[in-house]
Amino acid sequence: MKTAFIITSALNTRFGVYTPEQRLEQTLATIRSVREKDPDAKVIAVELAGVSPTDEQRKIMEDNLDVYVDLS
């Protein structure tokens, strides 16, 4: 049985002190960390910000995940 990790994300939120670029890099670092610790795991991210990701952000996320769900 595979392990699944669900990562929540809010790339383009109006709250907090980090820029969308910093948030994206932090999320990618989390994905890399999960893959290093458990290479066989399914990695899923759920986008929850009120503003949808840009096409570029979406592509980067999709390229690094098994499943990307945008609920913004």
C-alpha positions as CSV (number, residue, x, y, z in Angstrom):
1,M,0.0,0.0,0.0
2,K,1.3,3.5,-0.9
3,T,1.4,6.4,1.5
4,A,-0.3,9.6,0.5
5,F,0.7,13.1,1.7
6,I,-1.8,15.9,1.3
7,I,-0.2,19.4,1.3
8,T,-2.3,22.5,1.6
9,S,-1.3,25.6,-0.3
10,A,-2.4,29.2,-0.6
11,L,-0.1,30.6,-3.2
12,N,-1.9,33.9,-4.0
13,T,-3.5,34.8,-0.7
14,R,-3.8,38.4,0.5
15,F,-2.7,37.4,4.0
16,G,0.7,36.8,5.5
17,V,4.1,38.3,4.8
18,Y,5.4,36.0,2.0
19,T,5.1,36.8,-1.7
20,P,3.5,34.3,-4.1
21,E,6.9,33.4,-5.4
22,Q,8.2,32.7,-1.9
23,R,5.1,30.6,-1.1
24,L,5.6,28.6,-4.3
25,E,9.2,27.9,-3.5
26,Q,8.2,26.9,0.1
27,T,5.6,24.5,-1.3
28,L,8.1,23.0,-3.7
29,A,10.6,22.5,-0.9
30,T,7.9,20.6,1.1
31,I,7.2,18.4,-2.0
32,R,10.9,17.7,-2.4
33,S,11.2,16.8,1.3
34,V,8.3,14.4,1.1
35,R,9.8,12.7,-2.0
36,E,13.2,12.4,-0.3
37,K,11.7,10.8,2.8
38,D,9.2,8.5,1.0
39,P,10.0,8.3,-2.8
40,D,7.1,5.9,-3.4
41,A,4.4,8.1,-1.8
42,K,1.6,9.8,-3.6
43,V,1.9,13.6,-3.2
44,I,-1.3,15.6,-3.4
45,A,-1.6,19.4,-3.1
46,V,-4.9,21.3,-2.5
47,E,-4.8,24.9,-3.4
48,L,-7.1,26.9,-1.1
49,A,-6.3,30.6,-1.7
50,G,-9.1,32.9,-2.8
51,V,-7.2,33.8,-5.9
52,S,-6.6,31.1,-8.5
53,P,-3.0,30.2,-9.4
54,T,-1.6,31.6,-12.6
55,D,-1.1,29.2,-15.5
56,E,2.7,29.2,-14.8
57,Q,2.1,28.4,-11.1
58,R,-0.4,25.7,-12.0
59,K,2.1,24.1,-14.5
60,I,4.9,24.1,-11.9
61,M,2.7,22.5,-9.3
62,E,1.3,19.9,-11.7
63,D,4.8,19.0,-12.9
64,N,5.9,18.3,-9.3
65,L,2.8,16.5,-7.9
66,D,0.9,13.3,-8.5
67,V,-2.4,15.2,-8.0
68,Y,-3.2,18.9,-7.9
69,V,-6.6,20.1,-6.7
70,D,-7.5,23.8,-7.1
71,L,-10.3,24.8,-4.7
72,S,-9.7,28.5,-5.0
